[in-house]
């Protein structure tokens, strides 16, 4: 929780990994420093760090770290209420994570995508994807962190209020019942 101290230590580590040219540790550090910087409210610096991580990971073919940077950058844009850009980045993250077979990462990207889709005025699709990702979290045994649990409950309540109980239940049930491939197609806008 001490993001200022974490950022300070990560900046030091970043200088070292650049010096020894260790791209694996460099990209991990860039992503983690971007998270800490974002939590401290320095969105511009976080954006630069995520973009550098994406550039480095793409150049060396580290798709896992690339998908993390995409996800983080998308969350940053969602923080700034730039939902259309967040949707675009999350869809790319979902595509990469699906290709890698990263089920847990995919579920987190789906969760973030559902919130950004709501932000661009697509509550029915957001509800389907949120239902699907909750099912995936349950199947994987992933527990929503306490810090974000209230946010998720509020989001689901907002979806229900916007759609009404009947439509919400129908869309939620659809999200809970569809197969993986269909969830990914739906998330990528191909369904």
PDB file of N, CA and C in Angstrom, residues 55-157:
ATOM      1  N   UNK A  55       6.455  -1.256 -25.956  1.00  0.00           N
ATOM      2  CA  UNK A  55       7.458  -1.177 -27.022  1.00  0.00           C
ATOM      3  C   UNK A  55       8.550  -2.233 -26.820  1.00  0.00           C
ATOM      4  N   UNK A  56       9.065  -2.329 -25.599  1.00  0.00           N
ATOM      5  CA  UNK A  56      10.142  -3.286 -25.307  1.00  0.00           C
ATOM      6  C   UNK A  56       9.632  -4.723 -25.454  1.00  0.00           C
ATOM      7  N   UNK A  57       8.456  -5.002 -24.889  1.00  0.00           N
ATOM      8  CA  UNK A  57       7.954  -6.378 -24.925  1.00  0.00           C
ATOM      9  C   UNK A  57       7.623  -6.821 -26.343  1.00  0.00           C
ATOM     10  N   UNK A  58       7.106  -5.902 -27.130  1.00  0.00           N
ATOM     11  CA  UNK A  58       6.783  -6.251 -28.518  1.00  0.00           C
ATOM     12  C   UNK A  58       8.062  -6.543 -29.306  1.00  0.00           C
ATOM     13  N   UNK A  59       9.108  -5.765 -29.039  1.00  0.00           N
ATOM     14  CA  UNK A  59      10.349  -5.942 -29.792  1.00  0.00           C
ATOM     15  C   UNK A  59      11.042  -7.265 -29.477  1.00  0.00           C
ATOM     16  N   UNK A  60      10.853  -7.795 -28.250  1.00  0.00           N
ATOM     17  CA  UNK A  60      11.494  -9.062 -27.881  1.00  0.00           C
ATOM     18  C   UNK A  60      10.522 -10.239 -27.886  1.00  0.00           C
ATOM     19  N   UNK A  61       9.250  -9.974 -28.213  1.00  0.00           N
ATOM     20  CA  UNK A  61       8.269 -11.046 -28.328  1.00  0.00           C
ATOM     21  C   UNK A  61       7.734 -11.562 -27.004  1.00  0.00           C
ATOM     22  N   UNK A  62       7.803 -10.759 -25.942  1.00  0.00           N
ATOM     23  CA  UNK A  62       7.282 -11.173 -24.635  1.00  0.00           C
ATOM     24  C   UNK A  62       5.803 -10.796 -24.562  1.00  0.00           C
ATOM     25  N   UNK A  63       4.960 -11.660 -25.130  1.00  0.00           N
ATOM     26  CA  UNK A  63       3.538 -11.349 -25.236  1.00  0.00           C
ATOM     27  C   UNK A  63       2.832 -11.290 -23.888  1.00  0.00           C
ATOM     28  N   UNK A  64       3.288 -12.040 -22.914  1.00  0.00           N
ATOM     29  CA  UNK A  64       2.658 -12.013 -21.596  1.00  0.00           C
ATOM     30  C   UNK A  64       2.798 -10.628 -20.967  1.00  0.00           C
ATOM     31  N   UNK A  65       4.004 -10.116 -20.960  1.00  0.00           N
ATOM     32  CA  UNK A  65       4.237  -8.785 -20.399  1.00  0.00           C
ATOM     33  C   UNK A  65       3.540  -7.713 -21.241  1.00  0.00           C
ATOM     34  N   UNK A  66       3.490  -7.931 -22.545  1.00  0.00           N
ATOM     35  CA  UNK A  66       2.802  -6.995 -23.446  1.00  0.00           C
ATOM     36  C   UNK A  66       1.314  -6.909 -23.084  1.00  0.00           C
ATOM     37  N   UNK A  67       0.698  -8.072 -22.816  1.00  0.00           N
ATOM     38  CA  UNK A  67      -0.725  -8.062 -22.462  1.00  0.00           C
ATOM     39  C   UNK A  67      -0.965  -7.368 -21.129  1.00  0.00           C
ATOM     40  N   UNK A  68      -0.019  -7.494 -20.198  1.00  0.00           N
ATOM     41  CA  UNK A  68      -0.130  -6.790 -18.918  1.00  0.00           C
ATOM     42  C   UNK A  68      -0.068  -5.274 -19.126  1.00  0.00           C
ATOM     43  N   UNK A  69       0.848  -4.839 -19.980  1.00  0.00           N
ATOM     44  CA  UNK A  69       0.980  -3.401 -20.253  1.00  0.00           C
ATOM     45  C   UNK A  69      -0.272  -2.860 -20.943  1.00  0.00           C
ATOM     46  N   UNK A  70      -0.813  -3.622 -21.885  1.00  0.00           N
ATOM     47  CA  UNK A  70      -2.061  -3.213 -22.542  1.00  0.00           C
ATOM     48  C   UNK A  70      -3.182  -3.051 -21.522  1.00  0.00           C
ATOM     49  N   UNK A  71      -3.297  -4.030 -20.649  1.00  0.00           N
ATOM     50  CA  UNK A  71      -4.331  -4.009 -19.613  1.00  0.00           C
ATOM     51  C   UNK A  71      -4.160  -2.791 -18.702  1.00  0.00           C
ATOM     52  N   UNK A  72      -2.931  -2.557 -18.256  1.00  0.00           N
ATOM     53  CA  UNK A  72      -2.668  -1.422 -17.371  1.00  0.00           C
ATOM     54  C   UNK A  72      -2.949  -0.092 -18.036  1.00  0.00           C
ATOM     55  N   UNK A  73      -2.532   0.045 -19.289  1.00  0.00           N
ATOM     56  CA  UNK A  73      -2.771   1.282 -20.023  1.00  0.00           C
ATOM     57  C   UNK A  73      -4.267   1.489 -20.232  1.00  0.00           C
ATOM     58  N   UNK A  74      -4.992   0.414 -20.481  1.00  0.00           N
ATOM     59  CA  UNK A  74      -6.448   0.507 -20.634  1.00  0.00           C
ATOM     60  C   UNK A  74      -7.094   0.976 -19.333  1.00  0.00           C
ATOM     61  N   UNK A  75      -6.649   0.434 -18.201  1.00  0.00           N
ATOM     62  CA  UNK A  75      -7.200   0.868 -16.919  1.00  0.00           C
ATOM     63  C   UNK A  75      -6.923   2.345 -16.671  1.00  0.00           C
ATOM     64  N   UNK A  76      -5.739   2.789 -17.068  1.00  0.00           N
ATOM     65  CA  UNK A  76      -5.402   4.202 -16.926  1.00  0.00           C
ATOM     66  C   UNK A  76      -6.366   5.066 -17.741  1.00  0.00           C
ATOM     67  N   UNK A  77      -6.636   4.663 -18.979  1.00  0.00           N
ATOM     68  CA  UNK A  77      -7.570   5.425 -19.820  1.00  0.00           C
ATOM     69  C   UNK A  77      -8.988   5.371 -19.259  1.00  0.00           C
ATOM     70  N   UNK A  78      -9.354   4.254 -18.655  1.00  0.00           N
ATOM     71  CA  UNK A  78     -10.673   4.174 -18.008  1.00  0.00           C
ATOM     72  C   UNK A  78     -10.735   5.132 -16.817  1.00  0.00           C
ATOM     73  N   UNK A  79      -9.636   5.230 -16.055  1.00  0.00           N
ATOM     74  CA  UNK A  79      -9.580   6.193 -14.947  1.00  0.00           C
ATOM     75  C   UNK A  79      -9.855   7.611 -15.446  1.00  0.00           C
ATOM     76  N   UNK A  80      -9.363   7.892 -16.650  1.00  0.00           N
ATOM     77  CA  UNK A  80      -9.520   9.226 -17.240  1.00  0.00           C
ATOM     78  C   UNK A  80     -10.836   9.364 -18.006  1.00  0.00           C
ATOM     79  N   UNK A  81     -11.670   8.329 -17.912  1.00  0.00           N
ATOM     80  CA  UNK A  81     -12.977   8.274 -18.591  1.00  0.00           C
ATOM     81  C   UNK A  81     -12.838   8.316 -20.117  1.00  0.00           C
ATOM     82  N   UNK A  82     -11.733   7.812 -20.607  1.00  0.00           N
ATOM     83  CA  UNK A  82     -11.482   7.659 -22.042  1.00  0.00           C
ATOM     84  C   UNK A  82     -11.812   6.209 -22.402  1.00  0.00           C
ATOM     85  N   UNK A  83     -13.110   5.912 -22.294  1.00  0.00           N
ATOM     86  CA  UNK A  83     -13.563   4.527 -22.376  1.00  0.00           C
ATOM     87  C   UNK A  83     -13.377   3.901 -23.752  1.00  0.00           C
ATOM     88  N   UNK A  84     -13.557   4.659 -24.822  1.00  0.00           N
ATOM     89  CA  UNK A  84     -13.402   4.078 -26.161  1.00  0.00           C
ATOM     90  C   UNK A  84     -11.973   3.571 -26.363  1.00  0.00           C
ATOM     91  N   UNK A  85     -11.001   4.344 -25.922  1.00  0.00           N
ATOM     92  CA  UNK A  85      -9.608   3.917 -26.041  1.00  0.00           C
ATOM     93  C   UNK A  85      -9.340   2.724 -25.122  1.00  0.00           C
ATOM     94  N   UNK A  86      -9.924   2.751 -23.930  1.00  0.00           N
ATOM     95  CA  UNK A  86      -9.773   1.617 -23.007  1.00  0.00           C
ATOM     96  C   UNK A  86     -10.330   0.340 -23.629  1.00  0.00           C
ATOM     97  N   UNK A  87     -11.491   0.436 -24.278  1.00  0.00           N
ATOM     98  CA  UNK A  87     -12.097  -0.725 -24.936  1.00  0.00           C
ATOM     99  C   UNK A  87     -11.149  -1.282 -25.998  1.00  0.00           C
ATOM    100  N   UNK A  88     -10.591  -0.417 -26.804  1.00  0.00           N
ATOM    101  CA  UNK A  88      -9.672  -0.842 -27.869  1.00  0.00           C
ATOM    102  C   UNK A  88      -8.467  -1.586 -27.284  1.00  0.00           C
ATOM    103  N   UNK A  89      -7.850  -1.022 -26.245  1.00  0.00           N
ATOM    104  CA  UNK A  89      -6.674  -1.645 -25.628  1.00  0.00           C
ATOM    105  C   UNK A  89      -7.028  -2.969 -24.946  1.00  0.00           C
ATOM    106  N   UNK A  90      -8.176  -3.004 -24.283  1.00  0.00           N
ATOM    107  CA  UNK A  90      -8.591  -4.234 -23.611  1.00  0.00           C
ATOM    108  C   UNK A  90      -8.897  -5.343 -24.610  1.00  0.00           C
ATOM    109  N   UNK A  91      -9.469  -4.986 -25.729  1.00  0.00           N
ATOM    110  CA  UNK A  91      -9.727  -6.014 -26.752  1.00  0.00           C
ATOM    111  C   UNK A  91      -8.419  -6.606 -27.266  1.00  0.00           C
ATOM    112  N   UNK A  92      -7.410  -5.771 -27.437  1.00  0.00           N
ATOM    113  CA  UNK A  92      -6.108  -6.292 -27.858  1.00  0.00           C
ATOM    114  C   UNK A  92      -5.517  -7.170 -26.756  1.00  0.00           C
ATOM    115  N   UNK A  93      -5.655  -6.752 -25.503  1.00  0.00           N
ATOM    116  CA  UNK A  93      -5.172  -7.542 -24.379  1.00  0.00           C
ATOM    117  C   UNK A  93      -5.868  -8.901 -24.323  1.00  0.00           C
ATOM    118  N   UNK A  94      -7.171  -8.901 -24.528  1.00  0.00           N
ATOM    119  CA  UNK A  94      -7.944 -10.146 -24.523  1.00  0.00           C
ATOM    120  C   UNK A  94      -7.476 -11.069 -25.638  1.00  0.00           C
ATOM    121  N   UNK A  95      -7.255 -10.517 -26.808  1.00  0.00           N
ATOM    122  CA  UNK A  95      -6.790 -11.313 -27.943  1.00  0.00           C
ATOM    123  C   UNK A  95      -5.452 -11.982 -27.632  1.00  0.00           C
ATOM    124  N   UNK A  96      -4.522 -11.218 -27.061  1.00  0.00           N
ATOM    125  CA  UNK A  96      -3.197 -11.762 -26.731  1.00  0.00           C
ATOM    126  C   UNK A  96      -3.309 -12.795 -25.615  1.00  0.00           C
ATOM    127  N   UNK A  97      -4.066 -12.475 -24.578  1.00  0.00           N
ATOM    128  CA  UNK A  97      -4.191 -13.404 -23.453  1.00  0.00           C
ATOM    129  C   UNK A  97      -4.889 -14.696 -23.873  1.00  0.00           C
ATOM    130  N   UNK A  98      -5.843 -14.610 -24.763  1.00  0.00           N
ATOM    131  CA  UNK A  98      -6.505 -15.812 -25.275  1.00  0.00           C
ATOM    132  C   UNK A  98      -5.505 -16.659 -26.063  1.00  0.00           C
ATOM    133  N   UNK A  99      -4.723 -15.991 -26.904  1.00  0.00           N
ATOM    134  CA  UNK A  99      -3.699 -16.680 -27.696  1.00  0.00           C
ATOM    135  C   UNK A  99      -2.701 -17.398 -26.780  1.00  0.00           C
ATOM    136  N   UNK A 100      -2.358 -16.781 -25.644  1.00  0.00           N
ATOM    137  CA  UNK A 100      -1.399 -17.362 -24.709  1.00  0.00           C
ATOM    138  C   UNK A 100      -2.014 -18.427 -23.790  1.00  0.00           C
ATOM    139  N   UNK A 101      -3.341 -18.501 -23.760  1.00  0.00           N
ATOM    140  CA  UNK A 101      -4.005 -19.418 -22.840  1.00  0.00           C
ATOM    141  C   UNK A 101      -3.986 -18.918 -21.401  1.00  0.00           C
ATOM    142  N   UNK A 102      -3.859 -17.609 -21.220  1.00  0.00           N
ATOM    143  CA  UNK A 102      -3.809 -16.982 -19.893  1.00  0.00           C
ATOM    144  C   UNK A 102      -5.237 -16.738 -19.403  1.00  0.00           C
ATOM    145  N   UNK A 103      -5.858 -17.766 -18.854  1.00  0.00           N
ATOM    146  CA  UNK A 103      -7.259 -17.717 -18.450  1.00  0.00           C
ATOM    147  C   UNK A 103      -7.510 -16.669 -17.365  1.00  0.00           C
ATOM    148  N   UNK A 104      -6.667 -16.640 -16.363  1.00  0.00           N
ATOM    149  CA  UNK A 104      -6.848 -15.677 -15.273  1.00  0.00           C
ATOM    150  C   UNK A 104      -6.700 -14.248 -15.792  1.00  0.00           C
ATOM    151  N   UNK A 105      -5.670 -13.995 -16.564  1.00  0.00           N
ATOM    152  CA  UNK A 105      -5.474 -12.660 -17.141  1.00  0.00           C
ATOM    153  C   UNK A 105      -6.626 -12.275 -18.042  1.00  0.00           C
ATOM    154  N   UNK A 106      -7.113 -13.244 -18.791  1.00  0.00           N
ATOM    155  CA  UNK A 106      -8.253 -13.021 -19.681  1.00  0.00           C
ATOM    156  C   UNK A 106      -9.482 -12.605 -18.880  1.00  0.00           C
ATOM    157  N   UNK A 107      -9.715 -13.267 -17.759  1.00  0.00           N
ATOM    158  CA  UNK A 107     -10.871 -12.916 -16.917  1.00  0.00           C
ATOM    159  C   UNK A 107     -10.748 -11.493 -16.388  1.00  0.00           C
ATOM    160  N   UNK A 108      -9.554 -11.090 -15.970  1.00  0.00           N
ATOM    161  CA  UNK A 108      -9.368  -9.717 -15.490  1.00  0.00           C
ATOM    162  C   UNK A 108      -9.586  -8.705 -16.621  1.00  0.00           C
ATOM    163  N   UNK A 109      -9.130  -9.037 -17.820  1.00  0.00           N
ATOM    164  CA  UNK A 109      -9.355  -8.142 -18.963  1.00  0.00           C
ATOM    165  C   UNK A 109     -10.837  -8.059 -19.314  1.00  0.00           C
ATOM    166  N   UNK A 110     -11.544  -9.181 -19.229  1.00  0.00           N
ATOM    167  CA  UNK A 110     -12.990  -9.176 -19.484  1.00  0.00           C
ATOM    168  C   UNK A 110     -13.724  -8.301 -18.472  1.00  0.00           C
ATOM    169  N   UNK A 111     -13.305  -8.400 -17.226  1.00  0.00           N
ATOM    170  CA  UNK A 111     -13.913  -7.600 -16.160  1.00  0.00           C
ATOM    171  C   UNK A 111     -13.724  -6.106 -16.452  1.00  0.00           C
ATOM    172  N   UNK A 112     -12.504  -5.718 -16.777  1.00  0.00           N
ATOM    173  CA  UNK A 112     -12.228  -4.310 -17.086  1.00  0.00           C
ATOM    174  C   UNK A 112     -12.965  -3.877 -18.348  1.00  0.00           C
ATOM    175  N   UNK A 113     -13.047  -4.775 -19.335  1.00  0.00           N
ATOM    176  CA  UNK A 113     -13.757  -4.452 -20.572  1.00  0.00           C
ATOM    177  C   UNK A 113     -15.230  -4.206 -20.297  1.00  0.00           C
ATOM    178  N   UNK A 114     -15.835  -5.023 -19.436  1.00  0.00           N
ATOM    179  CA  UNK A 114     -17.253  -4.822 -19.153  1.00  0.00           C
ATOM    180  C   UNK A 114     -17.489  -3.431 -18.567  1.00  0.00           C
ATOM    181  N   UNK A 115     -16.602  -2.969 -17.707  1.00  0.00           N
ATOM    182  CA  UNK A 115     -16.752  -1.634 -17.114  1.00  0.00           C
ATOM    183  C   UNK A 115     -16.569  -0.541 -18.166  1.00  0.00           C
ATOM    184  N   UNK A 116     -15.620  -0.715 -19.064  1.00  0.00           N
ATOM    185  CA  UNK A 116     -15.403   0.287 -20.112  1.00  0.00           C
ATOM    186  C   UNK A 116     -16.527   0.281 -21.144  1.00  0.00           C
ATOM    187  N   UNK A 117     -17.065  -0.900 -21.435  1.00  0.00           N
ATOM    188  CA  UNK A 117     -18.212  -0.960 -22.356  1.00  0.00           C
ATOM    189  C   UNK A 117     -19.418  -0.244 -21.757  1.00  0.00           C
ATOM    190  N   UNK A 118     -19.585  -0.368 -20.472  1.00  0.00           N
ATOM    191  CA  UNK A 118     -20.638   0.387 -19.798  1.00  0.00           C
ATOM    192  C   UNK A 118     -20.385   1.891 -19.989  1.00  0.00           C
ATOM    193  N   UNK A 119     -19.124   2.281 -19.888  1.00  0.00           N
ATOM    194  CA  UNK A 119     -18.749   3.681 -20.062  1.00  0.00           C
ATOM    195  C   UNK A 119     -19.042   4.233 -21.447  1.00  0.00           C
ATOM    196  N   UNK A 120     -19.060   3.359 -22.465  1.00  0.00           N
ATOM    197  CA  UNK A 120     -19.387   3.810 -23.828  1.00  0.00           C
ATOM    198  C   UNK A 120     -20.848   3.541 -24.169  1.00  0.00           C
ATOM    199  N   UNK A 121     -21.651   3.218 -23.143  1.00  0.00           N
ATOM    200  CA  UNK A 121     -23.088   3.096 -23.358  1.00  0.00           C
ATOM    201  C   UNK A 121     -23.575   1.749 -23.844  1.00  0.00           C
ATOM    202  N   UNK A 122     -22.901   0.665 -23.456  1.00  0.00           N
ATOM    203  CA  UNK A 122     -23.322  -0.674 -23.845  1.00  0.00           C
ATOM    204  C   UNK A 122     -23.588  -1.540 -22.603  1.00  0.00           C
ATOM    205  N   UNK A 123     -24.610  -1.191 -21.815  1.00  0.00           N
ATOM    206  CA  UNK A 123     -24.835  -1.918 -20.557  1.00  0.00           C
ATOM    207  C   UNK A 123     -25.238  -3.379 -20.745  1.00  0.00           C
ATOM    208  N   UNK A 124     -25.949  -3.725 -21.813  1.00  0.00           N
ATOM    209  CA  UNK A 124     -26.349  -5.128 -22.009  1.00  0.00           C
ATOM    210  C   UNK A 124     -25.127  -6.006 -22.267  1.00  0.00           C
ATOM    211  N   UNK A 125     -24.249  -5.568 -23.165  1.00  0.00           N
ATOM    212  CA  UNK A 125     -23.022  -6.315 -23.443  1.00  0.00           C
ATOM    213  C   UNK A 125     -22.129  -6.343 -22.204  1.00  0.00           C
ATOM    214  N   UNK A 126     -22.059  -5.216 -21.495  1.00  0.00           N
ATOM    215  CA  UNK A 126     -21.265  -5.164 -20.266  1.00  0.00           C
ATOM    216  C   UNK A 126     -21.768  -6.198 -19.260  1.00  0.00           C
ATOM    217  N   UNK A 127     -23.079  -6.346 -19.164  1.00  0.00           N
ATOM    218  CA  UNK A 127     -23.672  -7.306 -18.227  1.00  0.00           C
ATOM    219  C   UNK A 127     -23.339  -8.739 -18.632  1.00  0.00           C
ATOM    220  N   UNK A 128     -23.417  -9.042 -19.922  1.00  0.00           N
ATOM    221  CA  UNK A 128     -23.076 -10.388 -20.388  1.00  0.00           C
ATOM    222  C   UNK A 128     -21.624 -10.721 -20.045  1.00  0.00           C
ATOM    223  N   UNK A 129     -20.727  -9.790 -20.340  1.00  0.00           N
ATOM    224  CA  UNK A 129     -19.305 -10.048 -20.100  1.00  0.00           C
ATOM    225  C   UNK A 129     -18.985 -10.105 -18.613  1.00  0.00           C
ATOM    226  N   UNK A 130     -19.661  -9.260 -17.832  1.00  0.00           N
ATOM    227  CA  UNK A 130     -19.439  -9.305 -16.380  1.00  0.00           C
ATOM    228  C   UNK A 130     -19.924 -10.640 -15.821  1.00  0.00           C
ATOM    229  N   UNK A 131     -21.069 -11.112 -16.299  1.00  0.00           N
ATOM    230  CA  UNK A 131     -21.564 -12.427 -15.886  1.00  0.00           C
ATOM    231  C   UNK A 131     -20.588 -13.528 -16.251  1.00  0.00           C
ATOM    232  N   UNK A 132     -20.031 -13.442 -17.463  1.00  0.00           N
ATOM    233  CA  UNK A 132     -19.066 -14.447 -17.917  1.00  0.00           C
ATOM    234  C   UNK A 132     -17.796 -14.408 -17.079  1.00  0.00           C
ATOM    235  N   UNK A 133     -17.288 -13.215 -16.817  1.00  0.00           N
ATOM    236  CA  UNK A 133     -16.023 -13.162 -16.071  1.00  0.00           C
ATOM    237  C   UNK A 133     -16.219 -13.585 -14.625  1.00  0.00           C
ATOM    238  N   UNK A 134     -17.375 -13.308 -14.044  1.00  0.00           N
ATOM    239  CA  UNK A 134     -17.644 -13.778 -12.670  1.00  0.00           C
ATOM    240  C   UNK A 134     -17.665 -15.305 -12.626  1.00  0.00           C
ATOM    241  N   UNK A 135     -18.230 -15.916 -13.658  1.00  0.00           N
ATOM    242  CA  UNK A 135     -18.246 -17.382 -13.744  1.00  0.00           C
ATOM    243  C   UNK A 135     -16.809 -17.908 -13.844  1.00  0.00           C
ATOM    244  N   UNK A 136     -16.002 -17.257 -14.666  1.00  0.00           N
ATOM    245  CA  UNK A 136     -14.603 -17.672 -14.840  1.00  0.00           C
ATOM    246  C   UNK A 136     -13.844 -17.530 -13.524  1.00  0.00           C
ATOM    247  N   UNK A 137     -14.020 -16.385 -12.844  1.00  0.00           N
ATOM    248  CA  UNK A 137     -13.363 -16.199 -11.547  1.00  0.00           C
ATOM    249  C   UNK A 137     -13.750 -17.316 -10.578  1.00  0.00           C
ATOM    250  N   UNK A 138     -15.036 -17.642 -10.535  1.00  0.00           N
ATOM    251  CA  UNK A 138     -15.529 -18.690  -9.642  1.00  0.00           C
ATOM    252  C   UNK A 138     -14.881 -20.030  -9.995  1.00  0.00           C
ATOM    253  N   UNK A 139     -14.835 -20.355 -11.301  1.00  0.00           N
ATOM    254  CA  UNK A 139     -14.254 -21.625 -11.735  1.00  0.00           C
ATOM    255  C   UNK A 139     -12.758 -21.710 -11.421  1.00  0.00           C
ATOM    256  N   UNK A 140     -12.068 -20.574 -11.501  1.00  0.00           N
ATOM    257  CA  UNK A 140     -10.629 -20.543 -11.234  1.00  0.00           C
ATOM    258  C   UNK A 140     -10.308 -20.407  -9.750  1.00  0.00           C
ATOM    259  N   UNK A 141     -11.335 -20.126  -8.944  1.00  0.00           N
ATOM    260  CA  UNK A 141     -11.114 -19.922  -7.520  1.00  0.00           C
ATOM    261  C   UNK A 141     -10.527 -18.558  -7.189  1.00  0.00           C
ATOM    262  N   UNK A 142     -10.690 -17.604  -8.097  1.00  0.00           N
ATOM    263  CA  UNK A 142     -10.173 -16.248  -7.878  1.00  0.00           C
ATOM    264  C   UNK A 142     -11.163 -15.487  -7.004  1.00  0.00           C
ATOM    265  N   UNK A 143     -10.666 -14.954  -5.912  1.00  0.00           N
ATOM    266  CA  UNK A 143     -11.496 -14.167  -5.004  1.00  0.00           C
ATOM    267  C   UNK A 143     -11.255 -12.693  -5.320  1.00  0.00           C
ATOM    268  N   UNK A 144     -12.354 -11.950  -5.477  1.00  0.00           N
ATOM    269  CA  UNK A 144     -12.220 -10.517  -5.734  1.00  0.00           C
ATOM    270  C   UNK A 144     -11.552  -9.881  -4.520  1.00  0.00           C
ATOM    271  N   UNK A 145     -10.472  -9.127  -4.748  1.00  0.00           N
ATOM    272  CA  UNK A 145      -9.791  -8.484  -3.617  1.00  0.00           C
ATOM    273  C   UNK A 145     -10.753  -7.576  -2.850  1.00  0.00           C
ATOM    274  N   UNK A 146     -10.599  -7.547  -1.549  1.00  0.00           N
ATOM    275  CA  UNK A 146     -11.463  -6.755  -0.687  1.00  0.00           C
ATOM    276  C   UNK A 146     -11.510  -5.298  -1.125  1.00  0.00           C
ATOM    277  N   UNK A 147     -10.379  -4.777  -1.575  1.00  0.00           N
ATOM    278  CA  UNK A 147     -10.300  -3.370  -1.976  1.00  0.00           C
ATOM    279  C   UNK A 147     -11.208  -3.050  -3.156  1.00  0.00           C
ATOM    280  N   UNK A 148     -11.461  -4.038  -4.025  1.00  0.00           N
ATOM    281  CA  UNK A 148     -12.294  -3.772  -5.203  1.00  0.00           C
ATOM    282  C   UNK A 148     -13.676  -4.417  -5.134  1.00  0.00           C
ATOM    283  N   UNK A 149     -13.926  -5.169  -4.064  1.00  0.00           N
ATOM    284  CA  UNK A 149     -15.203  -5.872  -3.947  1.00  0.00           C
ATOM    285  C   UNK A 149     -16.387  -4.912  -3.966  1.00  0.00           C
ATOM    286  N   UNK A 150     -16.303  -3.814  -3.217  1.00  0.00           N
ATOM    287  CA  UNK A 150     -17.402  -2.837  -3.175  1.00  0.00           C
ATOM    288  C   UNK A 150     -17.608  -2.197  -4.540  1.00  0.00           C
ATOM    289  N   UNK A 151     -16.507  -1.918  -5.233  1.00  0.00           N
ATOM    290  CA  UNK A 151     -16.604  -1.334  -6.584  1.00  0.00           C
ATOM    291  C   UNK A 151     -17.354  -2.281  -7.519  1.00  0.00           C
ATOM    292  N   UNK A 152     -17.051  -3.568  -7.445  1.00  0.00           N
ATOM    293  CA  UNK A 152     -17.717  -4.551  -8.299  1.00  0.00           C
ATOM    294  C   UNK A 152     -19.203  -4.685  -7.953  1.00  0.00           C
ATOM    295  N   UNK A 153     -19.500  -4.703  -6.682  1.00  0.00           N
ATOM    296  CA  UNK A 153     -20.903  -4.791  -6.271  1.00  0.00           C
ATOM    297  C   UNK A 153     -21.682  -3.568  -6.750  1.00  0.00           C
ATOM    298  N   UNK A 154     -21.075  -2.390  -6.621  1.00  0.00           N
ATOM    299  CA  UNK A 154     -21.722  -1.157  -7.095  1.00  0.00           C
ATOM    300  C   UNK A 154     -21.930  -1.198  -8.602  1.00  0.00           C
ATOM    301  N   UNK A 155     -20.947  -1.737  -9.324  1.00  0.00           N
ATOM    302  CA  UNK A 155     -21.043  -1.830 -10.784  1.00  0.00           C
ATOM    303  C   UNK A 155     -22.209  -2.738 -11.185  1.00  0.00           C
ATOM    304  N   UNK A 156     -22.302  -3.891 -10.557  1.00  0.00           N
ATOM    305  CA  UNK A 156     -23.391  -4.820 -10.870  1.00  0.00           C
ATOM    306  C   UNK A 156     -24.739  -4.183 -10.522  1.00  0.00           C
ATOM    307  N   UNK A 157     -24.816  -3.499  -9.394  1.00  0.00           N
ATOM    308  CA  UNK A 157     -26.056  -2.806  -9.020  1.00  0.00           C
ATOM    309  C   UNK A 157     -26.417  -1.717 -10.018  1.00  0.00           C
TER     310      UNK A 157
END
